[in-house]
Structure formats: C-alpha cells, structure tokens
Coordinates of C-alpha atoms and ligand atoms in Angstrom, one line a residue:
M5 CA 0.0 0.0 0.0
Q6 CA 1.1 3.5 -0.7
T7 CA 0.2 6.3 1.8
P8 CA -2.5 8.6 0.3
V9 CA -0.8 11.7 1.7
P10 CA 1.1 12.7 -1.5
D11 CA -2.2 12.2 -3.6
Y12 CA -4.0 14.4 -1.1
L13 CA -1.4 17.2 -1.3
Q14 CA -1.5 17.1 -5.1
H15 CA -5.3 17.2 -5.0
V16 CA -5.2 20.4 -2.8
L17 CA -2.7 22.0 -5.1
Q18 CA -4.9 21.3 -8.2
A19 CA -7.9 22.7 -6.4
C20 CA -6.2 26.0 -5.7
Q21 CA -4.4 26.3 -9.1
S22 CA -7.2 28.2 -10.8
N23 CA -7.1 31.0 -8.2
A24 CA -5.5 33.7 -10.4
Q25 CA -6.1 36.7 -8.1
G26 CA -3.4 39.0 -6.7
A27 CA -0.2 40.5 -8.2
V28 CA 3.5 39.7 -8.1
A29 CA 5.5 42.0 -5.9
D30 CA 7.3 44.5 -8.1
Y31 CA 8.8 47.0 -5.6
I32 CA 11.8 44.7 -5.7
P33 CA 12.3 44.8 -9.5
E34 CA 13.9 41.4 -9.7
L35 CA 10.8 39.8 -8.1
A36 CA 8.6 41.2 -10.9
H37 CA 10.0 38.6 -13.3
A38 CA 8.7 35.7 -11.3
D39 CA 6.6 33.2 -13.2
H40 CA 3.2 33.6 -11.5
E41 CA 2.0 30.1 -12.6
R42 CA 4.5 28.4 -10.3
L43 CA 2.9 26.6 -7.4
A44 CA 4.4 24.2 -4.8
L45 CA 3.5 22.6 -1.5
A46 CA 5.6 20.7 1.1
L47 CA 4.9 19.1 4.4
C48 CA 7.4 17.8 7.0
T49 CA 6.3 15.7 9.9
I50 CA 8.0 15.9 13.3
D51 CA 9.8 12.6 12.6
S52 CA 11.3 14.2 9.5
T53 CA 9.2 12.6 6.8
L54 CA 8.9 15.0 3.9
Y55 CA 6.0 15.1 1.4
S56 CA 6.1 17.6 -1.5
T57 CA 4.4 18.3 -4.8
G58 CA 4.3 20.9 -7.6
D59 CA 7.3 23.0 -8.2
D60 CA 9.0 21.7 -5.1
Q61 CA 12.6 22.0 -6.5
L62 CA 12.2 25.7 -7.5
A63 CA 14.3 28.1 -5.5
F64 CA 13.0 31.5 -4.5
T65 CA 14.0 34.1 -1.9
I66 CA 13.0 33.6 1.7
Q67 CA 12.2 37.3 2.2
S68 CA 10.2 37.9 5.4
M69 CA 10.1 34.1 6.2
S70 CA 13.6 34.7 7.4
K71 CA 12.3 36.9 10.2
P72 CA 11.1 34.2 12.7
F73 CA 14.4 32.4 12.3
A74 CA 16.5 35.5 12.8
Y75 CA 14.4 36.2 15.9
A76 CA 15.1 32.7 17.1
L77 CA 18.9 33.1 16.6
A78 CA 18.8 36.5 18.3
L79 CA 16.9 34.9 21.3
E80 CA 19.4 32.1 21.5
T81 CA 22.3 34.6 21.4
H82 CA 21.1 37.3 23.8
G83 CA 18.3 35.7 25.8
L84 CA 14.6 36.8 26.0
N85 CA 14.9 39.9 28.2
S86 CA 17.7 41.4 26.3
V87 CA 15.8 41.0 23.0
L88 CA 12.6 42.3 24.6
S89 CA 14.4 45.5 25.5
K90 CA 14.8 46.2 21.8
V91 CA 11.7 44.7 20.1
G92 CA 8.2 44.2 21.4
V93 CA 5.7 41.4 20.8
E94 CA 2.5 43.3 20.1
P95 CA 0.6 42.9 16.8
S96 CA 0.9 46.2 14.9
G97 CA -2.3 45.9 12.7
E98 CA -0.2 47.8 10.2
A99 CA 1.5 47.0 6.9
F100 CA 4.8 45.1 7.1
N101 CA 6.8 48.1 6.0
Q102 CA 5.1 50.8 8.1
I103 CA 7.4 53.5 9.2
S104 CA 6.3 53.4 12.8
L105 CA 7.2 52.6 16.4
G106 CA 5.3 51.7 19.5
Q107 CA 4.6 54.2 22.3
D108 CA 7.8 53.0 24.0
N109 CA 9.8 54.0 20.9
L110 CA 10.5 50.3 20.2
P111 CA 9.5 48.4 17.1
K112 CA 6.1 46.7 17.9
N113 CA 7.2 43.2 16.9
P114 CA 10.0 41.3 15.1
M115 CA 7.8 40.3 12.1
I116 CA 7.3 43.8 10.7
N117 CA 10.3 45.4 9.0
S118 CA 11.2 47.8 11.8
G119 CA 11.4 44.9 14.3
A120 CA 13.1 42.6 11.7
I121 CA 15.8 45.2 11.0
T122 CA 16.4 45.6 14.7
T123 CA 16.5 41.8 15.1
H124 CA 19.0 41.6 12.3
S125 CA 21.3 43.9 14.4
L126 CA 21.1 41.3 17.2
L127 CA 22.4 38.4 15.2
P128 CA 25.8 37.1 16.0
Y129 CA 28.7 38.4 13.9
K130 CA 32.5 38.4 13.7
K131 CA 34.8 40.6 11.6
T132 CA 35.0 37.8 9.0
V133 CA 31.4 36.4 9.3
S134 CA 28.6 38.8 8.7
R135 CA 25.2 38.6 10.5
A136 CA 23.5 37.5 7.2
E137 CA 26.1 34.8 6.8
H138 CA 25.5 33.6 10.3
L139 CA 21.8 33.4 9.5
R140 CA 22.5 31.6 6.2
R141 CA 24.6 29.0 8.0
F142 CA 21.9 28.5 10.7
L143 CA 19.1 28.2 8.1
S144 CA 21.3 25.7 6.2
T145 CA 21.5 23.5 9.3
L146 CA 17.8 23.7 9.7
A147 CA 17.2 22.8 6.1
G148 CA 19.8 20.1 6.0
R149 CA 21.6 21.5 3.0
E150 CA 23.8 24.4 2.1
L151 CA 21.7 27.4 1.1
Q152 CA 22.9 30.3 -1.1
F153 CA 22.3 34.0 -1.4
D154 CA 20.4 35.2 -4.5
E155 CA 22.8 38.0 -5.5
R156 CA 20.5 39.4 -8.1
V157 CA 17.6 39.8 -5.8
Y158 CA 19.9 41.3 -3.1
E159 CA 21.3 43.9 -5.5
S160 CA 17.8 44.6 -6.9
E161 CA 16.3 45.3 -3.5
L162 CA 19.3 47.3 -2.3
K163 CA 18.8 49.7 -5.2
T164 CA 15.2 50.4 -4.2
A165 CA 15.3 50.0 -0.4
F166 CA 14.3 53.6 0.4
R167 CA 11.6 52.6 2.8
N168 CA 13.8 50.2 4.7
R169 CA 16.5 52.8 4.9
S170 CA 14.0 55.3 6.3
I171 CA 13.1 52.7 8.9
G172 CA 16.8 52.1 9.7
Y173 CA 17.4 55.9 10.2
M174 CA 14.3 56.1 12.4
L175 CA 15.6 53.3 14.5
R176 CA 19.1 55.0 14.7
T177 CA 17.5 58.3 15.7
V178 CA 15.6 56.8 18.7
G179 CA 18.7 54.7 19.8
V180 CA 17.2 51.3 19.0
L181 CA 20.1 50.8 16.6
D182 CA 23.5 52.0 17.8
E183 CA 25.4 51.3 14.5
D184 CA 25.3 52.7 11.0
P185 CA 21.8 52.0 9.8
E186 CA 23.0 51.6 6.2
S187 CA 25.0 48.5 7.0
I188 CA 22.3 47.0 9.2
V189 CA 19.7 47.5 6.4
D190 CA 22.1 46.1 3.9
G191 CA 22.5 43.0 6.0
Y192 CA 18.8 42.7 6.5
I193 CA 18.3 42.8 2.7
R194 CA 20.9 40.1 2.3
Q195 CA 19.1 38.0 4.9
C196 CA 15.9 38.3 2.8
A197 CA 17.8 37.1 -0.3
I198 CA 18.6 33.6 1.0
Q199 CA 17.3 31.1 -1.6
V200 CA 15.0 28.3 -0.5
T201 CA 12.6 25.7 -1.9
V202 CA 9.4 24.6 -0.3
Q203 CA 11.2 21.4 0.8
D204 CA 13.8 23.5 2.6
L205 CA 11.1 25.6 4.3
A206 CA 9.0 22.6 5.3
R207 CA 12.1 21.0 6.9
M208 CA 12.9 24.3 8.7
A209 CA 9.3 24.6 9.9
G210 CA 9.4 20.9 10.9
V211 CA 12.2 21.6 13.4
L212 CA 10.0 24.4 15.0
A213 CA 7.1 22.0 15.0
N214 CA 9.3 19.5 16.8
G215 CA 10.2 22.0 19.6
G216 CA 13.6 22.8 18.2
L217 CA 14.8 19.2 17.8
C218 CA 15.9 17.9 14.4
A219 CA 14.4 14.4 14.3
G220 CA 16.7 13.4 11.5
T221 CA 19.9 13.9 13.4
G222 CA 18.5 13.9 17.0
Q223 CA 20.3 17.3 17.4
R224 CA 18.8 20.1 19.4
L225 CA 19.0 23.2 17.2
L226 CA 16.9 25.5 19.3
E227 CA 15.8 25.7 22.9
R228 CA 12.2 24.8 23.5
A229 CA 11.5 28.1 25.2
V230 CA 12.9 30.0 22.2
V231 CA 10.6 28.0 19.8
R232 CA 7.6 28.8 22.0
Q233 CA 8.4 32.5 21.9
V234 CA 8.9 32.5 18.1
L235 CA 5.7 30.6 17.4
S236 CA 3.7 32.9 19.7
V237 CA 4.9 35.9 17.8
M238 CA 4.3 34.2 14.4
M239 CA 0.7 33.4 15.6
S240 CA -0.1 37.0 16.6
C241 CA 2.0 39.0 14.1
G242 CA 3.2 36.7 11.3
M243 CA 0.5 37.6 8.8
Y244 CA 0.7 41.4 9.5
D245 CA -2.6 43.2 9.3
A246 CA -4.4 39.9 8.3
A247 CA -3.3 38.2 11.5
G248 CA -6.8 38.1 13.1
D249 CA -8.4 36.7 9.9
W250 CA -5.6 34.1 9.6
L251 CA -6.0 33.1 13.3
T252 CA -9.7 32.4 12.9
T253 CA -9.7 30.8 9.5
V254 CA -6.4 28.9 9.5
G255 CA -5.2 28.9 13.1
I256 CA -1.6 27.9 12.4
P257 CA 1.4 30.1 13.4
A258 CA 2.7 31.3 10.1
K259 CA 5.0 33.7 8.2
S260 CA 4.7 34.9 4.6
G261 CA 7.3 36.4 2.3
V262 CA 6.9 38.8 -0.7
A263 CA 8.5 36.3 -3.1
G264 CA 5.3 34.2 -2.6
G265 CA 6.2 31.7 0.1
I266 CA 4.3 31.0 3.4
I267 CA 5.5 28.7 6.2
G268 CA 3.3 27.3 8.8
V269 CA 4.1 25.4 12.0
L270 CA 1.7 23.3 13.9
P271 CA 3.4 22.5 17.2
G272 CA 3.9 18.8 17.8
Q273 CA 2.5 17.9 14.3
V274 CA 3.9 19.3 11.1
G275 CA 5.8 22.0 9.3
I276 CA 4.2 23.3 6.1
A277 CA 5.5 25.4 3.2
V278 CA 3.7 26.7 0.1
F279 CA 4.9 28.9 -2.8
S280 CA 3.0 30.9 -5.4
P281 CA 4.1 34.4 -6.4
K282 CA 0.9 36.4 -6.6
L283 CA 0.2 38.4 -3.4
D284 CA -2.9 39.9 -1.8
E285 CA -3.1 43.5 -0.4
H286 CA -1.4 42.4 2.8
G287 CA 1.7 41.0 1.0
N288 CA 0.6 37.3 1.5
S289 CA 0.5 34.7 -1.3
V290 CA -3.1 34.4 -2.6
R291 CA -2.9 30.8 -3.5
G292 CA -0.7 30.1 -0.4
V293 CA -3.4 31.5 1.9
H294 CA -6.0 29.4 -0.1
I295 CA -4.0 26.2 0.4
F296 CA -3.5 26.8 4.1
E297 CA -7.2 27.4 4.5
R298 CA -7.9 24.2 2.8
L299 CA -5.3 22.1 4.7
S300 CA -6.4 23.5 8.0
K301 CA -10.1 22.7 7.3
D302 CA -9.6 19.2 5.7
M303 CA -7.0 18.0 8.2
G304 CA -8.2 19.6 11.4
L305 CA -5.0 21.5 11.8
H306 CA -6.4 24.6 13.5
L307 CA -4.5 25.2 16.7
M308 CA -7.7 25.7 18.7
E309 CA -9.0 22.2 17.7
G310 CA -7.1 20.8 20.7
T311 CA -5.9 17.2 21.0
P312 CA -7.4 14.7 23.4
S313 CA -4.0 13.4 24.2
A314 CA -4.8 12.7 27.8
Q315 CA -6.6 9.5 26.8
T316 CA -3.5 7.8 25.7
I317 CA -1.1 8.1 28.7
L318 CA -1.7 4.7 30.3
Q319 CA -0.9 2.0 27.8
S320 CA -1.4 -0.8 30.4
R321 CA -1.3 -1.6 34.1
Y322 CA -0.6 -5.2 35.2
T323 CA 0.9 -7.1 38.0
V324 CA 3.8 -9.6 38.0
G325 CA 5.8 -11.5 40.6
K326 CA 4.9 -14.6 42.6
N327 CA 2.6 -12.7 44.9
N328 CA 1.5 -10.2 42.2
D329 CA 3.2 -7.6 44.3
V330 CA 5.0 -5.9 41.4
V331 CA 2.7 -3.4 39.6
V332 CA 3.8 -2.2 36.2
Y333 CA 2.5 1.0 34.6
E334 CA 3.5 1.2 31.0
L335 CA 3.0 4.8 29.7
R336 CA 2.8 6.1 26.2
G337 CA 2.4 9.4 24.4
V338 CA 3.5 12.8 25.8
L339 CA 3.7 13.6 29.5
Q340 CA 2.4 17.1 30.0
F341 CA 0.1 18.5 32.7
T342 CA -3.1 16.8 31.5
E343 CA -1.5 13.4 31.1
S344 CA 0.4 13.7 34.4
E345 CA -2.8 14.6 36.2
M346 CA -4.5 11.5 34.7
L347 CA -1.6 9.3 35.7
L348 CA -1.4 10.6 39.2
R349 CA -5.2 10.0 39.6
S350 CA -4.6 6.3 38.7
L351 CA -1.7 6.0 41.1
Q352 CA -3.8 7.5 43.8
D353 CA -5.9 4.3 43.6
E354 CA -2.9 2.1 44.5
P355 CA -3.6 0.7 48.0
T356 CA -1.1 1.7 50.7
G357 CA 1.4 -1.1 51.1
T358 CA 4.8 -2.4 50.2
N359 CA 4.2 -3.3 46.5
R360 CA 6.9 -2.4 44.1
I361 CA 5.6 0.0 41.5
I362 CA 7.3 0.3 38.2
L363 CA 6.7 3.3 36.0
D364 CA 7.9 2.5 32.5
L365 CA 8.6 5.6 30.3
T366 CA 10.0 3.6 27.3
N367 CA 7.0 4.3 25.0
L368 CA 6.7 8.0 25.9
T369 CA 7.7 10.3 23.1
L370 CA 8.3 13.4 25.2
V371 CA 8.4 14.4 28.9
H372 CA 7.7 18.0 29.5
D373 CA 9.3 19.6 32.6
V374 CA 5.9 19.9 34.3
G375 CA 5.3 16.2 33.5
A376 CA 8.6 15.2 35.1
R377 CA 7.9 17.3 38.2
M378 CA 4.5 15.8 38.7
L379 CA 5.8 12.3 38.0
F380 CA 8.5 12.6 40.7
E381 CA 6.1 14.2 43.1
G382 CA 3.9 11.1 42.6
V383 CA 7.0 8.9 43.2
K384 CA 7.7 10.7 46.4
R385 CA 4.2 10.3 47.7
L386 CA 4.1 6.6 46.7
K387 CA 7.3 6.0 48.7
A388 CA 5.8 7.9 51.6
D389 CA 3.0 5.3 51.5
G390 CA 5.5 2.5 51.9
H391 CA 6.0 1.5 48.2
Q392 CA 9.2 0.9 46.4
V393 CA 9.1 2.8 43.2
V394 CA 11.2 2.4 40.1
V395 CA 11.1 4.7 37.0
I396 CA 12.4 2.9 33.9
D397 CA 13.9 5.4 31.5
S398 CA 15.6 3.0 29.0
E399 CA 15.3 5.6 26.2
R400 CA 16.9 8.3 28.3
L401 CA 14.0 10.7 27.8
L402 CA 14.5 12.5 31.0
S403 CA 17.0 15.4 30.8
D404 CA 19.6 15.9 33.5
T405 CA 17.6 18.7 35.0
Q406 CA 14.5 16.6 35.1
S407 CA 16.2 13.6 36.8
K408 CA 18.2 15.7 39.2
G409 CA 17.6 14.6 42.8
H410 CA 15.7 11.5 41.6
K411 CA 18.6 9.4 40.3
R412 CA 18.0 6.6 42.9
S413 CA 14.5 6.0 41.5
I414 CA 15.6 5.8 37.9
V415 CA 17.0 2.8 36.0
H416 CA 18.1 2.8 32.4
T417 CA 17.6 -0.9 31.7
P418 CA 14.7 -2.1 29.5
L419 CA 11.6 -3.3 31.3
D420 CA 11.9 -7.0 30.4
V421 CA 15.6 -7.1 31.4
Y422 CA 14.8 -5.3 34.6
L423 CA 12.0 -7.7 35.5
E424 CA 14.1 -10.7 34.7
R425 CA 17.0 -9.4 36.8
F426 CA 14.7 -8.4 39.6
A427 CA 13.0 -11.8 39.7
S428 CA 16.3 -13.6 39.9
V429 CA 17.7 -11.6 42.8
K430 CA 14.5 -11.5 44.7
Ligands
LIG24 O1 11.8 44.2 3.7 C1 11.3 43.9 2.6 O2 10.7 44.7 1.9 C2 11.5 42.5 2.0 N1 12.9 42.2 1.9 C3 10.8 41.5 2.8 C4 9.4 41.8 3.0 C5 8.4 40.7 3.0 O3 8.7 39.6 2.6 C6 7.1 41.0 3.5 N2 6.2 39.8 3.6 N3 5.3 39.4 3.0

C-alpha cells in the first residue's frame, strides 16, 4: 500500500491552481520577473518525513520568512529579556513596511520590517562572518543542505530600499540601533535574499514543530523556550494586518514572504510550506493562503481544535511476581500537565502497602518539565505510602535537570531485562 498523503497534497494543489487573483511584488524589480504560474507545497512531519508536490525544487528568496528564524537566533544569542528590551511582541495591525514605532519607541514586533531590521542587528557576527552569513549557516543547518544567497535579488532590493533605509534611520534616531543604519539595512536585505525551496522551508518549519529538535539527526537546534516565543509571535504577528483573519480561518502560526512563500508550524505535528508568487493586499501569497485554509479545514490543523492526548497516557497496568506484588504501569504518548494529572489519579488508587511500583517511560515520546515534576512528586508520595518505586527510562528521555535529585529511583535498563534481573535476585 502507498500512503495517500502525496495524492491528497496534489489534489489540494490542483484545487487551488485556478485562483488567479493577486499580483506579483514589483517593488523589488527582480521579483517582478517571477513566473506567477508556479505553485508548490511541502509538508514535513515531526519525525522528518517530507512530502512535497508541484514546483517543489524551485528556488525563490526567503524574504520575510527569514524573520522568525532571525528572531530565534537573536533569542538564542542574547536571551529573551535582552531581545525584549529592543523589540516588542504586540501585533501592529499595520502593513509590514510601516514606518512606525510603539509608544515606548521600540518596534512593535519582530515580524514587521522595523522589528526585523532591529532583530538583524542582534544576530551574532564576527569581523570575518557577517550577520547575514551567520543566519545563512543557521538556516542551512535547519534545512539540512547548504543554502545560497540570490545576489540578483539582493542587488535589486538594495537599489530600491528607500523605505527600509528610512526605517533604519528612524531606529538609529531613537537609539534602538546604535550602529550605522545603512550597513544593518544592507545585512537585513541580504538575509531576505537567501534562496530556498518549499522542501527546505518545510524542513525548517518541521524543526520548529518538533520543539527545536531535528528528528533526522537527533540534534537540538533551538531551545524549546525559544521556539515557544517564536511561534507565539508568528501566531499573533506573522500575517501582519491579516493576523486576526488568519488566526480564525487557518489557526496555524505562520509567516509569509513577498516572493510568494508561506511557512506554517503546527506545534507537535507538522511544518508546512507553500509557494505561489501572486500576493494579496497584505503581501501574502493568494494561493498560499487558499492552500493553508484548505489544509487547516480538511486535516483539522487549526491550533484551537485541541488534542485529546490525555486519553493515551496509560498503555497498560498489570501485576507480575509470585505474589502479584510488582505493579507495572506502561506509559505512552506525551507527558504534559493533563496526562500527568490523569496518571497521578490512577496512582492515587494504589492501595497503601509495600508493593513495588514500576513506571515504564519507554514508550513515551516526550516528557515536559511539568510532566517530570508531577511524576516525581507522585514517586515521592508513593514512597511515603511505603511502596518501592522504580522509573524505567531506558530511552533516556529525562533530561539531566528533570532527573536531578531522583537518580536513585531511575534505571536505564529495558523493562523486560529489569523484571528478569529483579525476579532472579528477589
Ligand atoms: O523588507 C522587505 O521589503 C523585504 N525584503 C521582505 C518583505 C516581506 O517579505 C514581506 N512579507 N510578506
């Protein structure tokens, strides 16, 4: 059998192809040459499976879709408070290139140009490695291949960047930038000229969907807290003055770019990328928006749909041992607040006594900090009731911080090996 997902994506693409509304961006002269018939869609699951269709090998410039990633890199480099002292997180309700600041004289958010130019100034750099080059390397790691700058688009935008220069000078005037605004704006324009395909973008979005972890390599590329911050800002500000409409109809944190791309990130599920060059009045791809609306509706991807994950935490409970005095709880899924609450409620029904209780984490996919805290609080209380408690973490899901102070309750041997060994020494 072949999975129907590729057929479905192709079907969605075909259904949206006839939408000929909008116009190609021409304020960057090089973008005006884009072939407006081009259309592509890619989807990357959190375990790094990539599906794509249409013009999925076609490279175009990332433009404003670079903004959330630059924001992530700035947050990783300086920490949240330092970044917040330069750029706010409030939706502006204005066009992406509005020459304006908030009442505190800071850019309102990192998704509009004033915030993105400021964020660019917060990227790491060395004498020999520019900020844009740092971002290019970071995006290449996220995409899993070496990305390039589109020199023609960069040169073209640089020649006509009067508005962005005005924004740069405004930021310099109020002290948000403390360097030459010309060079910061130049770097920002170069950041926007990184070439990507929808496959690259879907992979990059997939890492965000997976909480900053690259499932392919197992490498942590971004801190979970950074991803949460980035996705929150994408949700409230990513689609500019169409953000409210987008939240209600699509409900996926997203970011668009004037070359015609849109990325979307559904936390814990998928990264999505579309490309089609004709834009609406907000600067968002017309067919791109159409495709996202369709995907969200058909596949129940709206963030506010919620997931009944709590029903899946307890895979099984059984007793073993000669006197049935060893109680095994096999857990599965994700351990967050809701699931932990449900687990603790089951553990509450364990009669007081000296039974050995084994909590097997092997089939969990993720343990959130709150899940670990609640789990070990349960362990402490069971022990206080007289039980011996063992947490089996054979997949080493618990981080050092999560297991700190609980090492004596944790074993890393697989459940069957542990039970065998335990039975033989008993
Ligand atoms: O700052 C600019 O004008 C462009 N380099 C990027 C703008 C952009 O992509 C807006 N998004 N839809």
